[in-house]
């Protein structure tokens, strides 16, 4: 068990899925949640929402830290299901639907920066725990198994080679119709984001001791989901 162990009373099973971007984590989590009838909590969307709101401020570069802390402490964030929209799990900030606005490269980089600020992480911790404590929840992020739910019932740490992750990201960008950058640019961004996420002082990206590690480089998404589902069912 991790040193930072905190007993969080849960109303039902909690599954923690951590790992860097591009490992198939989000899609696998969404599918597992649907198949198992669990609530899907995309904690990255919370950091992205803060990043987006900071960028909307007049001169975000002047004091990014103060601005991010201010936003994180005052904003009301919530998820809502919307069966007629894709993705169905929508994120709202003070009642405003940000779902389609938080996936741009600029928000991605700003989310990574704001996620290294301890006060921002602290402000989002209670919300993540409340969402998970309702039970039958799968939370995906970077520190779910280590910090948010050290006592999660099943923990996974997904990984994949940088080349494979860059390839997947490029396909996603092309499918989204955006002006796709080169493979080398995408790869450099991934390396930079990994470095930021794994070297920050608070809650860095790392595998919990008791997490199941899964390298998805050579696996299809169907294989990833099937492997994880089998392990979850065996353990719950
Ligand atoms: O999973 P994602 O790419 O949407 O996450 C956006 C950023 O938020 C990413 O740089 C890492 C950070 N993050 C985090 O620090 N802790 C989490 N639990 C989830 C995301």
mmCIF file of C-alpha atoms and ligand atoms in Angstrom, residues 18 21 25-26 42-45 47-48 103 108 111-112 115 121 128 140-144 193 197 200, ligand 1:
data_model
loop_
_atom_site.group_PDB
_atom_site.id
_atom_site.type_symbol
_atom_site.label_atom_id
_atom_site.label_comp_id
_atom_site.label_asym_id
_atom_site.label_seq_id
_atom_site.Cartn_x
_atom_site.Cartn_y
_atom_site.Cartn_z
ATOM 1 C CA UNK A 18 -3.398 5.602 -14.616
ATOM 2 C CA UNK A 21 -1.455 9.920 -22.781
ATOM 3 C CA UNK A 25 -6.504 4.709 -21.461
ATOM 4 C CA UNK A 26 -9.488 6.986 -22.170
ATOM 5 C CA UNK A 42 -12.129 11.401 -16.695
ATOM 6 C CA UNK A 43 -10.016 13.375 -14.217
ATOM 7 C CA UNK A 44 -7.843 14.822 -17.017
ATOM 8 C CA UNK A 45 -10.930 16.742 -18.163
ATOM 9 C CA UNK A 47 -7.322 19.802 -15.339
ATOM 10 C CA UNK A 48 -8.165 20.635 -18.949
ATOM 11 C CA UNK A 103 -8.998 19.076 -26.555
ATOM 12 C CA UNK A 108 -3.437 20.268 -23.571
ATOM 13 C CA UNK A 111 -3.548 21.584 -18.546
ATOM 14 C CA UNK A 112 -0.181 19.927 -18.055
ATOM 15 C CA UNK A 115 -1.591 20.211 -13.091
ATOM 16 C CA UNK A 121 -4.271 19.534 -7.340
ATOM 17 C CA UNK A 128 -12.473 13.462 -7.496
ATOM 18 C CA UNK A 140 -8.709 7.542 -15.084
ATOM 19 C CA UNK A 141 -5.815 9.931 -14.653
ATOM 20 C CA UNK A 142 -2.210 10.079 -13.496
ATOM 21 C CA UNK A 143 -2.419 9.764 -9.694
ATOM 22 C CA UNK A 144 -5.647 7.863 -9.051
ATOM 23 C CA UNK A 193 4.340 16.333 -21.514
ATOM 24 C CA UNK A 197 3.829 14.956 -15.657
ATOM 25 C CA UNK A 200 6.475 17.435 -10.927
HETATM 26 O O1 LIG B 1 -5.466 12.678 -19.488
HETATM 27 P P1 LIG B 1 -5.375 14.061 -20.093
HETATM 28 O O2 LIG B 1 -4.372 14.145 -21.214
HETATM 29 O O3 LIG B 1 -6.711 14.598 -20.511
HETATM 30 O O4 LIG B 1 -4.855 15.003 -18.899
HETATM 31 C C1 LIG B 1 -4.594 16.378 -19.085
HETATM 32 C C2 LIG B 1 -3.449 16.814 -18.171
HETATM 33 O O5 LIG B 1 -3.847 16.728 -16.804
HETATM 34 C C3 LIG B 1 -2.176 15.976 -18.306
HETATM 35 O O6 LIG B 1 -1.060 16.785 -18.621
HETATM 36 C C4 LIG B 1 -1.943 15.353 -16.970
HETATM 37 C C5 LIG B 1 -2.878 16.051 -16.029
HETATM 38 N N1 LIG B 1 -3.539 15.135 -15.128
HETATM 39 C C6 LIG B 1 -3.017 14.976 -13.876
HETATM 40 O O7 LIG B 1 -1.988 15.581 -13.567
HETATM 41 N N2 LIG B 1 -3.632 14.164 -12.986
HETATM 42 C C7 LIG B 1 -4.730 13.496 -13.319
HETATM 43 N N3 LIG B 1 -5.324 12.703 -12.420
HETATM 44 C C8 LIG B 1 -5.271 13.619 -14.620
HETATM 45 C C9 LIG B 1 -4.642 14.436 -15.510
#
